[in-house]
mmCIF file of C-alpha atoms and ligand atoms in Angstrom:
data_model
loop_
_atom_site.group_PDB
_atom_site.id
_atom_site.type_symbol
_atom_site.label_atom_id
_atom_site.label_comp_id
_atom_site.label_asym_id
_atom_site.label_seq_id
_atom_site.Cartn_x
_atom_site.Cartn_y
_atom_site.Cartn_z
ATOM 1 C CA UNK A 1 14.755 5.365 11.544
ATOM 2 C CA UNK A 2 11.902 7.661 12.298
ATOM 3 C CA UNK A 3 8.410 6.548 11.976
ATOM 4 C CA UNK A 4 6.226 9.062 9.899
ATOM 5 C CA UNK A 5 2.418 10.296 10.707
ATOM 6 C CA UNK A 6 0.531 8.094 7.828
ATOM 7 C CA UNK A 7 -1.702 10.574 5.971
ATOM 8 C CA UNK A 8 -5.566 9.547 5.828
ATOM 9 C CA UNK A 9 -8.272 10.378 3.981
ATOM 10 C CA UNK A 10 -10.017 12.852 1.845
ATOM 11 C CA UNK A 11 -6.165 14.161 2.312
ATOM 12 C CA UNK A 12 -5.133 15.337 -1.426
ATOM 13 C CA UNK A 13 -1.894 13.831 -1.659
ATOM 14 C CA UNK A 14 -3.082 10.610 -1.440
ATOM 15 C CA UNK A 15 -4.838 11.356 -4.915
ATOM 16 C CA UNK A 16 -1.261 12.362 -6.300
ATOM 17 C CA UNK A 17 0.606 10.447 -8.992
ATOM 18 C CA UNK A 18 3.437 9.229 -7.769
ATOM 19 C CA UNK A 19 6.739 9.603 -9.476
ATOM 20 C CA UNK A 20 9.197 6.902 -10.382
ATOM 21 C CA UNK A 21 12.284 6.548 -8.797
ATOM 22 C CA UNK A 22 16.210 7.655 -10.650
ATOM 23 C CA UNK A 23 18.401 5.043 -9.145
ATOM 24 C CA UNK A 24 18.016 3.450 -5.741
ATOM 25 C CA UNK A 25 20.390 5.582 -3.659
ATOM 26 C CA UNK A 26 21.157 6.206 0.077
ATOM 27 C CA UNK A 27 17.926 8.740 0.535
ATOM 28 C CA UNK A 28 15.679 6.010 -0.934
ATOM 29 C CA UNK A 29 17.000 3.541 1.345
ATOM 30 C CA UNK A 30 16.211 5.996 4.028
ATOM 31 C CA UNK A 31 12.905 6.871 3.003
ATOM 32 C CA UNK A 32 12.403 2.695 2.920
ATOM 33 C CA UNK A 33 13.506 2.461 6.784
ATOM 34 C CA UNK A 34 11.580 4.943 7.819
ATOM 35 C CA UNK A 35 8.359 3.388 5.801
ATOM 36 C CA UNK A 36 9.174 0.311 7.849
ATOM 37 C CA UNK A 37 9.325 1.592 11.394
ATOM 38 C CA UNK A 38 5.943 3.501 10.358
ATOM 39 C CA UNK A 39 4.273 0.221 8.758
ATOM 40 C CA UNK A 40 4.855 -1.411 11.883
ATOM 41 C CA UNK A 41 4.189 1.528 14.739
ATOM 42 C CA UNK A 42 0.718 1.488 13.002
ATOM 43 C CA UNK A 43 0.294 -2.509 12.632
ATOM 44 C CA UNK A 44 0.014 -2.727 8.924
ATOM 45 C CA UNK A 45 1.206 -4.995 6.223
ATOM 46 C CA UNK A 46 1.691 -2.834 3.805
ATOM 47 C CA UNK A 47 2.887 0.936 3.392
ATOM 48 C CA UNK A 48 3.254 3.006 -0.259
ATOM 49 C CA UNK A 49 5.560 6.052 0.137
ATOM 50 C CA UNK A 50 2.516 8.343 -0.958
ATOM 51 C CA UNK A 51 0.585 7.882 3.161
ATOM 52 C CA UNK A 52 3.586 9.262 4.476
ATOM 53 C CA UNK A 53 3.572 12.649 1.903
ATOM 54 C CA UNK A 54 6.197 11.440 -0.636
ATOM 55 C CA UNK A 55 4.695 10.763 -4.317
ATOM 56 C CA UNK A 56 7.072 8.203 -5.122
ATOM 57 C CA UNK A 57 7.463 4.876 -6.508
ATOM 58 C CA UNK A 58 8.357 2.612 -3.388
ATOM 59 C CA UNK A 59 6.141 0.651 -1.454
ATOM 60 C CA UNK A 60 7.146 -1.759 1.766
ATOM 61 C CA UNK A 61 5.557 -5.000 2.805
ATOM 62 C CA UNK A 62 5.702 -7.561 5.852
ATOM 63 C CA UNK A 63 3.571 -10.575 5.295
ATOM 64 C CA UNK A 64 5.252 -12.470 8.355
ATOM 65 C CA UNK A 65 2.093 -13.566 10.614
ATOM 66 C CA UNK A 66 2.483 -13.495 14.285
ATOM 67 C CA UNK A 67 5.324 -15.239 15.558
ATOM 68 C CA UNK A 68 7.218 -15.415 12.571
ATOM 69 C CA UNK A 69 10.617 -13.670 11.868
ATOM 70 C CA UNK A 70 10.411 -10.074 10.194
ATOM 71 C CA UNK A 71 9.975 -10.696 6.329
ATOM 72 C CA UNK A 72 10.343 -7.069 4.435
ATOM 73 C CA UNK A 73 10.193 -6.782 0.881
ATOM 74 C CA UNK A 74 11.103 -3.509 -0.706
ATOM 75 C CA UNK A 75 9.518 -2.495 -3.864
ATOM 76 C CA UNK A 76 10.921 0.488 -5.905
ATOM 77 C CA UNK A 77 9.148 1.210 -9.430
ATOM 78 C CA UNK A 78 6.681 -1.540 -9.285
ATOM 79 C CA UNK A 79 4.880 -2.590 -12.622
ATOM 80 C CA UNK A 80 3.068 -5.288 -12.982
ATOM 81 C CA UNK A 81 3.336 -7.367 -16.138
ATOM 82 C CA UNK A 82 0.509 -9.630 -16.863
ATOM 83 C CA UNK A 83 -2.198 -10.610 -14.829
ATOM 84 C CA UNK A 84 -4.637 -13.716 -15.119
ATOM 85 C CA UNK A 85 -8.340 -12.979 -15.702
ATOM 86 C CA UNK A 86 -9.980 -14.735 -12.414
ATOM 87 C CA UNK A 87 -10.787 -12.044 -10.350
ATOM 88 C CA UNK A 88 -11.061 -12.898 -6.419
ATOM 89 C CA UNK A 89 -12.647 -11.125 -3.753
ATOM 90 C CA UNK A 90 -10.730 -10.077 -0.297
ATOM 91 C CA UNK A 91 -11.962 -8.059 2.690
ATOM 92 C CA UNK A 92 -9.328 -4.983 2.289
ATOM 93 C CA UNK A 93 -8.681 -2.065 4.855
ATOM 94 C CA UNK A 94 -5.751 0.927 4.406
ATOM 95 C CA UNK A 95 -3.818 2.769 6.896
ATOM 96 C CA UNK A 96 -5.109 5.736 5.136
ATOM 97 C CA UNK A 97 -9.095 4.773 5.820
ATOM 98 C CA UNK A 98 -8.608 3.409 9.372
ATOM 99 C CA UNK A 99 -11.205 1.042 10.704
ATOM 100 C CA UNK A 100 -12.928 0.292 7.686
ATOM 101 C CA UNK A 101 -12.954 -2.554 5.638
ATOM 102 C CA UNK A 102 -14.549 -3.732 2.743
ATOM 103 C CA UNK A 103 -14.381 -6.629 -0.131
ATOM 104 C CA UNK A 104 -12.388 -5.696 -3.368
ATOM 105 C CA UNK A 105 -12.043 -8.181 -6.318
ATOM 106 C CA UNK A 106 -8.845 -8.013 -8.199
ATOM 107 C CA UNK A 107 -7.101 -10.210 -10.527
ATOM 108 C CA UNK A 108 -5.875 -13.301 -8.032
ATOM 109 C CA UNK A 109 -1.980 -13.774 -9.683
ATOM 110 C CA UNK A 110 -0.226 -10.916 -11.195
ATOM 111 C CA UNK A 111 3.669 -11.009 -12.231
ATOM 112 C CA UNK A 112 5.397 -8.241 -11.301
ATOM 113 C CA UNK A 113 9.069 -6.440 -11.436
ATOM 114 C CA UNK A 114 10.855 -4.085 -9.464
ATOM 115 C CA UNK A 115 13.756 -3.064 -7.711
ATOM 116 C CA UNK A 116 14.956 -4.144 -4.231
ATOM 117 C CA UNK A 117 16.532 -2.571 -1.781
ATOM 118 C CA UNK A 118 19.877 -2.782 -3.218
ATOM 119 C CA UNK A 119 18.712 -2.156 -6.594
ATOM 120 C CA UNK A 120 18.501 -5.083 -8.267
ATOM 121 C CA UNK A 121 15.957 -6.022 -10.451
ATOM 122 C CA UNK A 122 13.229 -8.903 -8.775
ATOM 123 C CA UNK A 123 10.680 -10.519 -11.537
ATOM 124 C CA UNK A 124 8.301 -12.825 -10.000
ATOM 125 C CA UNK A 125 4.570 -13.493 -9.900
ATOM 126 C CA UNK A 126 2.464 -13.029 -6.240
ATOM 127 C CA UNK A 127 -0.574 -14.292 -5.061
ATOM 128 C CA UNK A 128 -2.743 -15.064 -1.868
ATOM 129 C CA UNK A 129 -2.686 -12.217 -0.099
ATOM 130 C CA UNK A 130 0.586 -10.987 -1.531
ATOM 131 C CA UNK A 131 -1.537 -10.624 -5.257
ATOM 132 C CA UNK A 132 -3.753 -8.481 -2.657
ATOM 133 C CA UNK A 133 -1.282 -6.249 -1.075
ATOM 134 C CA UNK A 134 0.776 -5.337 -4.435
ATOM 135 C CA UNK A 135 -2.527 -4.122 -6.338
ATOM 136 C CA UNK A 136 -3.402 -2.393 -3.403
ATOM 137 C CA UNK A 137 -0.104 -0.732 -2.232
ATOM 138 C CA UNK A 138 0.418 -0.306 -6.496
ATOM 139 C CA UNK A 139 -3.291 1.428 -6.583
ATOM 140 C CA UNK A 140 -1.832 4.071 -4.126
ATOM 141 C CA UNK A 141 1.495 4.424 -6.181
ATOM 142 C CA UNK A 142 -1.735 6.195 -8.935
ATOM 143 C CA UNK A 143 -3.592 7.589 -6.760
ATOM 144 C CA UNK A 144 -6.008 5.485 -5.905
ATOM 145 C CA UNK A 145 -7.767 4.357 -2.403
ATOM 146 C CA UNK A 146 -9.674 1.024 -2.075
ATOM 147 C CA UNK A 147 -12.733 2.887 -1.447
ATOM 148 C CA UNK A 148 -12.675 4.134 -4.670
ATOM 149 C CA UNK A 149 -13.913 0.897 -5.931
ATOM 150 C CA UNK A 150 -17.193 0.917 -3.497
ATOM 151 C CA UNK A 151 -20.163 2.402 -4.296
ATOM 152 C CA UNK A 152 -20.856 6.339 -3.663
ATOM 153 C CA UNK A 153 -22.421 5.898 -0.568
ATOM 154 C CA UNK A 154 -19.837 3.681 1.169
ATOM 155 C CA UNK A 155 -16.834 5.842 -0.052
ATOM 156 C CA UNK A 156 -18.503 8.841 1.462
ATOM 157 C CA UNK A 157 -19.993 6.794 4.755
ATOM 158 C CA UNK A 158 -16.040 5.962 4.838
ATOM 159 C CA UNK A 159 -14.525 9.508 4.122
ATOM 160 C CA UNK A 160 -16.977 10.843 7.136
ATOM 161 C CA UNK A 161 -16.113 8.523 9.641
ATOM 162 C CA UNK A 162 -12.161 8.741 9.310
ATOM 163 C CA UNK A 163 -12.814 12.948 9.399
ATOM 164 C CA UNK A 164 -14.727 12.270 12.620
ATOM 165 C CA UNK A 165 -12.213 10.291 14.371
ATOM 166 C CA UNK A 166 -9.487 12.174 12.894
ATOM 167 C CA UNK A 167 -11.652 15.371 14.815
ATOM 168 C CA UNK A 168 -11.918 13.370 18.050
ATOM 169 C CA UNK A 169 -8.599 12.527 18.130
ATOM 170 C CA UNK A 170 -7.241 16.454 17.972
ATOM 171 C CA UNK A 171 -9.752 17.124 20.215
ATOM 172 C CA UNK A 172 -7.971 14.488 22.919
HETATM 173 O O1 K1U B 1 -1.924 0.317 2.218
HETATM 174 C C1 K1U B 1 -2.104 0.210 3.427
HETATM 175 O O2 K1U B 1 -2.622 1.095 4.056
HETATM 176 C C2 K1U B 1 -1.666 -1.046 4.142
HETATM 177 C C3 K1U B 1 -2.760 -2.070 4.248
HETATM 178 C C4 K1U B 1 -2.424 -3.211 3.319
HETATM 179 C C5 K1U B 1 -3.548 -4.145 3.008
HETATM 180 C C6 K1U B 1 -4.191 -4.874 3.975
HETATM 181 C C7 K1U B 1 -5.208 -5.751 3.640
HETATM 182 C C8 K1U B 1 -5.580 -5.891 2.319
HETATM 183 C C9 K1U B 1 -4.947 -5.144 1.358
HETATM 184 C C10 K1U B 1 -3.916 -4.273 1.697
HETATM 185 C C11 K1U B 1 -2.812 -2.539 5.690
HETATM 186 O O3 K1U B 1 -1.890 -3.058 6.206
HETATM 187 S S1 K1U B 1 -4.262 -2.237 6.521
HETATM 188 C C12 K1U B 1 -4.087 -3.122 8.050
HETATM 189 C C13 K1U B 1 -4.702 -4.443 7.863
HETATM 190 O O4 K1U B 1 -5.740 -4.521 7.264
HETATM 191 C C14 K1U B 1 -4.094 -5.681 8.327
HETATM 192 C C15 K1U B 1 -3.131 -5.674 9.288
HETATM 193 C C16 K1U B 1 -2.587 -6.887 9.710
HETATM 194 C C17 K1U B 1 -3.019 -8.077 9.161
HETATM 195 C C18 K1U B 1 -4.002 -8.067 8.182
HETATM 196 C C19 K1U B 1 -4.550 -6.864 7.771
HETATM 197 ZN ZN1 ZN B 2 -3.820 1.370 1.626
#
């Protein structure tokens, strides 16, 4: 398993479609390990293939909170199927915007259906946090970065501050 540099932003592949998956093979399942080991080298909960430079359909995500055993869940070609109308807001953040964090509303239970790891097809409806996490790590699958959804000036505010300590960072 080899963890993978997580792309940030204004990077343009994180604008990028991704593309659904053929059949769940060997070279997905790959691609899947190596999501994990990066999800967790950079203390996330979540990880769509898309941060790591592959416009995909497969997303990864550990909701286990400290202390508790390792719970992955694999998602490839994740589509959500209905949704219920109460929206509910959460304080967000994104591997791919690090350090800043901000409140998104989004539909609080969605049903969704996907394949696992071994292929098989998973129907099921999330919420809490794992409603949160899907639409988020689902928003990247199109293209799309929580701070889209703030106002102008935050997005930008966001953009320049992940450039700078992107810059400080090369810098050593
Ligand atoms: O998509 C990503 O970059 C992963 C993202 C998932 C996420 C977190 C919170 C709300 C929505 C989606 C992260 O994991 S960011 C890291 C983070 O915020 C966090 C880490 C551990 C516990 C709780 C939050
Ligand atoms: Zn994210």
């Amino acid at each position: 398993m080899t963890i993978r540099p997580i792309l940030t932003v204004p990077n343009p592949i994180l604008k990028e479609v991704s593309k659904p998956v053929e059949a769940v093979t060997d070279d997905t399942r790959k691609l899947m390990d190596d999501m994990v080991e990066s999800m967790y080298a950079a203390n996330g909960i979540g990880l769509a293939a898309v941060q790591i430079g592959e416009p995909v359909n497969v997303i990864v995500m550990d909701l286990a909170r400290d202390g508790e055993p390792p719970n992955v869940k694999y998602f490839v070609n994740p589509e959500i199927l209905e949704d219920v109308e109460a929206l509910k807001p959460y304080e967000e953040g994104c591997l791919s915007v690090p350090d800043v964090f901000d409140t998104v509303e989004r539909p609080e239970r969605v049903q969704i259906t996907y394949l696992d790891y071994n292929g098989a097809r998973v129907t099921e409806w999330a919420e809490g946090l794992y409603a949160v996490c899907i639409q988020h790590e689902m928003d990247h699958l199109k293209g799309i970065v929580f701070i889209d959804y703030l106002s102008r000036l935050k997005r930008e505010r966001a953009v320049k501050k992940v450039v700078k300590a992107e810059k400080l960072k090369a810098a050593g």
